[in-house]
PDB file of C-alpha atoms in Angstrom:
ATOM      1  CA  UNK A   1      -3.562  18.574  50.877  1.00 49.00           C
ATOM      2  CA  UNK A   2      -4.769  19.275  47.075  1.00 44.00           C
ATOM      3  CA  UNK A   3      -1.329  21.227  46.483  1.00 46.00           C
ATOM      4  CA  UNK A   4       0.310  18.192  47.651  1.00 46.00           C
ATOM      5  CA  UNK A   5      -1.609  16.029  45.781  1.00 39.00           C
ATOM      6  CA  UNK A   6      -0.855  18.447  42.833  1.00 43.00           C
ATOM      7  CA  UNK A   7       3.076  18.222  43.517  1.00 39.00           C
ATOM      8  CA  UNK A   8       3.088  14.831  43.619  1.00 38.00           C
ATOM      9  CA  UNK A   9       1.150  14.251  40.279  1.00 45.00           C
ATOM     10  CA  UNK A  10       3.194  16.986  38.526  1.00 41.00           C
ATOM     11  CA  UNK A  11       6.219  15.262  39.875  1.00 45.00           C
ATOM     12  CA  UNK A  12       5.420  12.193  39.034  1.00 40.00           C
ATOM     13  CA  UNK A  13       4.408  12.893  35.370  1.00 44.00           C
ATOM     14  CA  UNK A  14       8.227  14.758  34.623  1.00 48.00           C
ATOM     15  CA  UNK A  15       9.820  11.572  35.936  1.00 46.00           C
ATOM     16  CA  UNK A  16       7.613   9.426  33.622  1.00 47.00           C
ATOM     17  CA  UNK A  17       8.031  11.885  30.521  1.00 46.00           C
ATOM     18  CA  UNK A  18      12.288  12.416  31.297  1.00 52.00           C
ATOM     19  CA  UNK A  19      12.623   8.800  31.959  1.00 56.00           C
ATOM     20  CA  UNK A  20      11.505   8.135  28.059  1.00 54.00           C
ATOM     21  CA  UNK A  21      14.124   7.752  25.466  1.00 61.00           C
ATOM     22  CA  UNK A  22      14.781  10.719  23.385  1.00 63.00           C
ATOM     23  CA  UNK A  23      13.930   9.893  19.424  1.00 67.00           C
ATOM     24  CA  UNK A  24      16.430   9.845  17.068  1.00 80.00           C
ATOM     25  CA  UNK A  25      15.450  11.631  13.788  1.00 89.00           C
ATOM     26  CA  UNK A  26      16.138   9.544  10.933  1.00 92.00           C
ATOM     27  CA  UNK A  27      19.507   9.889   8.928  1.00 94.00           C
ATOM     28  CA  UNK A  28      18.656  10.699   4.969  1.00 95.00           C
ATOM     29  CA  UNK A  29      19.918   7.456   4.314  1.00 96.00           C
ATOM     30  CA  UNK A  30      16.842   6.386   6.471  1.00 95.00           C
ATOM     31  CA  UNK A  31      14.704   7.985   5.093  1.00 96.00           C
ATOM     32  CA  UNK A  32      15.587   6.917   1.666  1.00 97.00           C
ATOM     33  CA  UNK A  33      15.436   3.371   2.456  1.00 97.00           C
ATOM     34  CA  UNK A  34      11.711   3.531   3.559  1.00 97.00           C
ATOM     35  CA  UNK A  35      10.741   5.601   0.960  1.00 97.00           C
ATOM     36  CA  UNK A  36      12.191   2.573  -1.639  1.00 98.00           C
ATOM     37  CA  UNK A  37      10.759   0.177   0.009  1.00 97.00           C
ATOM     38  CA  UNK A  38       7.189   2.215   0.067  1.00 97.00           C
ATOM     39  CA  UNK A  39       7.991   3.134  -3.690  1.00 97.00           C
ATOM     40  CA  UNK A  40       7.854  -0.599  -4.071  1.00 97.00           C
ATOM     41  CA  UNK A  41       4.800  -1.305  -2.365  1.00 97.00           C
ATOM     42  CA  UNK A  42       3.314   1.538  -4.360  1.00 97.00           C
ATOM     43  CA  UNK A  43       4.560  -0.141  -7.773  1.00 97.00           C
ATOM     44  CA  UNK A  44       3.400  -3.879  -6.303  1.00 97.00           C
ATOM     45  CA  UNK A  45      -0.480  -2.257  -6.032  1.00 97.00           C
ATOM     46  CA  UNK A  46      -0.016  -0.257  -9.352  1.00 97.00           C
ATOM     47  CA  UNK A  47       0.437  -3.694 -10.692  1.00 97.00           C
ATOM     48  CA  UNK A  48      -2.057  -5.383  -8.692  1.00 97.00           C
ATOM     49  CA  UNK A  49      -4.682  -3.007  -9.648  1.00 96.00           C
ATOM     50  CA  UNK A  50      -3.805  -3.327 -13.535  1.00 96.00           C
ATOM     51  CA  UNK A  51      -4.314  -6.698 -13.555  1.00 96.00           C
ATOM     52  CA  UNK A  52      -7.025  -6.648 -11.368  1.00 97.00           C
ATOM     53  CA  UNK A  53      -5.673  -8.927  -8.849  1.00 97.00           C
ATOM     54  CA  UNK A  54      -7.882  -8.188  -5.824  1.00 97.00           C
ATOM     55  CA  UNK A  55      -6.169 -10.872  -3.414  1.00 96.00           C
ATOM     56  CA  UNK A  56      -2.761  -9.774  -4.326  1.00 97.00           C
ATOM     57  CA  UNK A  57      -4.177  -5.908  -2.885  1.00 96.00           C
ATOM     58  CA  UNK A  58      -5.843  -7.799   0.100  1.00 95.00           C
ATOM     59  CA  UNK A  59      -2.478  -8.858   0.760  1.00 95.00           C
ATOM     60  CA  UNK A  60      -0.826  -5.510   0.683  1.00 96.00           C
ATOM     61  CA  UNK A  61      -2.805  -4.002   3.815  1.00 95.00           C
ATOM     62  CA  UNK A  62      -2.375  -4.529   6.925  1.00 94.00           C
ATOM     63  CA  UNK A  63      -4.465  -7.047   8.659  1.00 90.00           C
ATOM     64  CA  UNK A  64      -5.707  -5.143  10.745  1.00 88.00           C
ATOM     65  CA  UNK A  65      -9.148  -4.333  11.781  1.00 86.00           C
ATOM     66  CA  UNK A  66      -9.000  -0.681  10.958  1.00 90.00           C
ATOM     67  CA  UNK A  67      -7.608  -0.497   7.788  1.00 93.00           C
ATOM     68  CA  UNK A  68      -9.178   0.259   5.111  1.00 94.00           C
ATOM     69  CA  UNK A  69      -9.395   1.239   1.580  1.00 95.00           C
ATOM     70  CA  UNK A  70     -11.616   4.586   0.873  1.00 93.00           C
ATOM     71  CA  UNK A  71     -13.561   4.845  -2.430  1.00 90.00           C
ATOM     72  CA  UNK A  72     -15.963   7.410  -3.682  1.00 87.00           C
ATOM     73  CA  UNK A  73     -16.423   8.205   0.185  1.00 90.00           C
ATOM     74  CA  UNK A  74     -17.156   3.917   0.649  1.00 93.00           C
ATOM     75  CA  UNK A  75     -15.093   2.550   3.296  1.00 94.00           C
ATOM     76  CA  UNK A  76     -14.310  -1.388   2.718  1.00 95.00           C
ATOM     77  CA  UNK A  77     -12.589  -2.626   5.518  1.00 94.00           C
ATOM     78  CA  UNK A  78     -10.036  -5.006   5.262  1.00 93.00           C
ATOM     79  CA  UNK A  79     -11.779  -8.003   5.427  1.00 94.00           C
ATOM     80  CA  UNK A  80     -14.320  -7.098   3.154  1.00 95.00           C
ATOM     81  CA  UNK A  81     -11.599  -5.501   0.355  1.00 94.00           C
ATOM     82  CA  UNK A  82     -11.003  -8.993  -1.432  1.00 95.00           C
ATOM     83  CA  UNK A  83     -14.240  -9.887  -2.410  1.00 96.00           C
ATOM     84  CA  UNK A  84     -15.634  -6.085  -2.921  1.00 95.00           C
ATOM     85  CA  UNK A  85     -12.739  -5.488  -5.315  1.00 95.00           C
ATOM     86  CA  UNK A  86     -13.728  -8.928  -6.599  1.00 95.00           C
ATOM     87  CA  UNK A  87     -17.397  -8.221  -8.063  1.00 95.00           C
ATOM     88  CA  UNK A  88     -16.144  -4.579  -9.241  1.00 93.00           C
ATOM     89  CA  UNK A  89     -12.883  -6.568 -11.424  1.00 95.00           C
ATOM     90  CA  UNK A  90     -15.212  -9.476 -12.590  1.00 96.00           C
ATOM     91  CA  UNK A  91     -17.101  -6.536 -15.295  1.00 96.00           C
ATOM     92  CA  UNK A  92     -13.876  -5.356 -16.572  1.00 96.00           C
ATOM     93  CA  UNK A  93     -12.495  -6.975 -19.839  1.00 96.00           C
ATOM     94  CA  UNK A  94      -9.053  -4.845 -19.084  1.00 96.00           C
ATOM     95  CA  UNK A  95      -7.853  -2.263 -16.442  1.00 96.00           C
ATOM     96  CA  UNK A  96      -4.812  -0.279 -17.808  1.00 96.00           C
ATOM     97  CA  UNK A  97      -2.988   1.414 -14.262  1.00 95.00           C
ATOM     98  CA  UNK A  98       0.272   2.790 -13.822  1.00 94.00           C
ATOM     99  CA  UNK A  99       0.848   5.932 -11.419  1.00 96.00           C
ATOM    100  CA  UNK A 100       2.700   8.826 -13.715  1.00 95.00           C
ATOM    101  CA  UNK A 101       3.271  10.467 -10.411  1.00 97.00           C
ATOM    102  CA  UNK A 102       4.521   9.511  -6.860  1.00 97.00           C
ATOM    103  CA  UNK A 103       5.623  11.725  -3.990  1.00 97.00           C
ATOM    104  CA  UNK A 104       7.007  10.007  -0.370  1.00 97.00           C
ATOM    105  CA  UNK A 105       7.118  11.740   3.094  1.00 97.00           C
ATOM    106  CA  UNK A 106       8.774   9.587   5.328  1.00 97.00           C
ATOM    107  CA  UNK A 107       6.842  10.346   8.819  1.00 96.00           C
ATOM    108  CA  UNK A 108       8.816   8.108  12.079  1.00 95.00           C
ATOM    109  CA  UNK A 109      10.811   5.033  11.203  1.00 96.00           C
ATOM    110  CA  UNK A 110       7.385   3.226  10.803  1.00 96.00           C
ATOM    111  CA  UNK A 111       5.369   5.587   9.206  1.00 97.00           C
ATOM    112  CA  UNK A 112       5.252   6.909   6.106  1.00 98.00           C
ATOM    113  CA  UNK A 113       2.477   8.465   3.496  1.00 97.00           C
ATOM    114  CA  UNK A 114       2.487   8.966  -0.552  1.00 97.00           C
ATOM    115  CA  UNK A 115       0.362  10.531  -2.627  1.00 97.00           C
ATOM    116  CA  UNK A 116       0.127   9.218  -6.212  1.00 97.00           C
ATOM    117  CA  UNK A 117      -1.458  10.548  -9.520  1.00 97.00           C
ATOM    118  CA  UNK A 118      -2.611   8.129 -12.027  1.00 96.00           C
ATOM    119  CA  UNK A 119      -4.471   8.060 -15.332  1.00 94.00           C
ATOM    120  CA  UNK A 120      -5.612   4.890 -16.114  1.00 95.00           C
ATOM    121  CA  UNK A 121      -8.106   3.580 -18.712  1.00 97.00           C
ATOM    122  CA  UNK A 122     -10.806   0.635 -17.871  1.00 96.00           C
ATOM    123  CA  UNK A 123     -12.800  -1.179 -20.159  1.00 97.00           C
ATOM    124  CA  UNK A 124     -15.854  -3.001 -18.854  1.00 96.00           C
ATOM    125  CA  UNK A 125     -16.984  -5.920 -20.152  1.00 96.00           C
ATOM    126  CA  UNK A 126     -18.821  -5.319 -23.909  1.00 94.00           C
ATOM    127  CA  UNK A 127     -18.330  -1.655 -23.384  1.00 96.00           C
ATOM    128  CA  UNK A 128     -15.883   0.909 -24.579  1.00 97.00           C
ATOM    129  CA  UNK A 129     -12.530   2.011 -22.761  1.00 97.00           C
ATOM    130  CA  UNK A 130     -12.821   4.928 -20.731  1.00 96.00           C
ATOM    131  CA  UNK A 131      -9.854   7.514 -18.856  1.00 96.00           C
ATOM    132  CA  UNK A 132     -10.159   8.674 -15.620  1.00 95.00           C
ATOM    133  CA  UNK A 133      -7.880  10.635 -13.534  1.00 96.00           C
ATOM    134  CA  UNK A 134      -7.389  10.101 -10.192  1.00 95.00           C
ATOM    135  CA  UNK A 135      -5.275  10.937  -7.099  1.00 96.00           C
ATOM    136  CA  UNK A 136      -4.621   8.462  -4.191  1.00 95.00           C
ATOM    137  CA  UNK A 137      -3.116   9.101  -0.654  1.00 96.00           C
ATOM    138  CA  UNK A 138      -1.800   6.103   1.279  1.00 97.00           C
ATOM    139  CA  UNK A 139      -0.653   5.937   4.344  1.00 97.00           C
ATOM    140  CA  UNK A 140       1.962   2.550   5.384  1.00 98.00           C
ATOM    141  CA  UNK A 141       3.278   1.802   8.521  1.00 97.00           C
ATOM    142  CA  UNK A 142       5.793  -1.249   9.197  1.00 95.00           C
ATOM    143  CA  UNK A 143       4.074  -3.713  11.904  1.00 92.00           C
ATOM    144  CA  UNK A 144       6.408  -6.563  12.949  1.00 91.00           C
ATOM    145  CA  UNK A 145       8.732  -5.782  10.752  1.00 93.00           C
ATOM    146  CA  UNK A 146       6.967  -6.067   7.177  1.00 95.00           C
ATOM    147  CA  UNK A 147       5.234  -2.431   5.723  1.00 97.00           C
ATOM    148  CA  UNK A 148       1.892  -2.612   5.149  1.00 96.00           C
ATOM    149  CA  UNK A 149      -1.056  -0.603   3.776  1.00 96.00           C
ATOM    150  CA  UNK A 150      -3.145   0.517   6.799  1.00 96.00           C
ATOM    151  CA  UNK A 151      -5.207   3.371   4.704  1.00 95.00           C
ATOM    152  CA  UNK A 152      -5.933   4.022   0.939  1.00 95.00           C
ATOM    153  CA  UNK A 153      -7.991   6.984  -0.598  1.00 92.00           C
TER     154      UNK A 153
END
């Protein structure tokens, strides 16, 4: 009776998993198309960032409960990423950002990652300017449509 049981499970499971449709890989046309548009997202934060425009960067991920933006190993949920990114932008006088470096890979035809490099010079308020380096990862994915943010580190 357990072998039977077994059959039937086992047969059961290859008619589920052949019944699915097989995935396409994407064309390189494909591909390049989501890695513009993700380039473009990219370049909207960049310039969200330097002009320290925390709703605008709200706006760019996903809302959905579990993304999130990672900083200094804090994790600020979405909901919270407005007004966190708020109080830090309210003691800067200026916030010079630009990525000098920006590398796609295109993961499913709603997935995709890019890791940036950036060196960008902030100024707090009656204080001097001061360069950091950094390196971000962020990972998009394209929900109804529309690419969002759903991770940034």
């Amino acid at each position: 009776m357990k072998a039977i049981a077994i059959l039937l499970t086992v047969g059961v499971f290859i008619s589920i998993v052949g019944c699915q449709p097989a995935v396409q890989p994407l064309t390189e046309h494909q591909k390049a198309a989501i890695a513009d548009t993700v380039t473009r997202l990219a370049d909207d934060l960049a310039g969200a960032i330097s002009s320290r425009d925390a709703s605008r960067i709200a706006d760019l991920f996903a809302d959905d409960p579990y993304a999130r933006y990672i900083s200094d190993g804090t994790v600020i949920p979405r909901n919270k990423l407005e007004k966190t990114l708020g109080k830090f932008y309210a003691g800067l006088e200026k916030l010079d950002f630009a990525w000098n470096r920006k590398e796609v890979a295109v993961l499913s035809p709603d997935v995709a990652t890019m890791t940036t490099w950036v060196v960008y010079t902030a100024t707090p308020k009656g204080g001097q300017p001061a360069a950091t380096r950094a390196v971000f990862t962020h990972v998009y994915a394209r929900q109804n449509g529309n690419w969002r943010l759903v991770s940034s580190h």
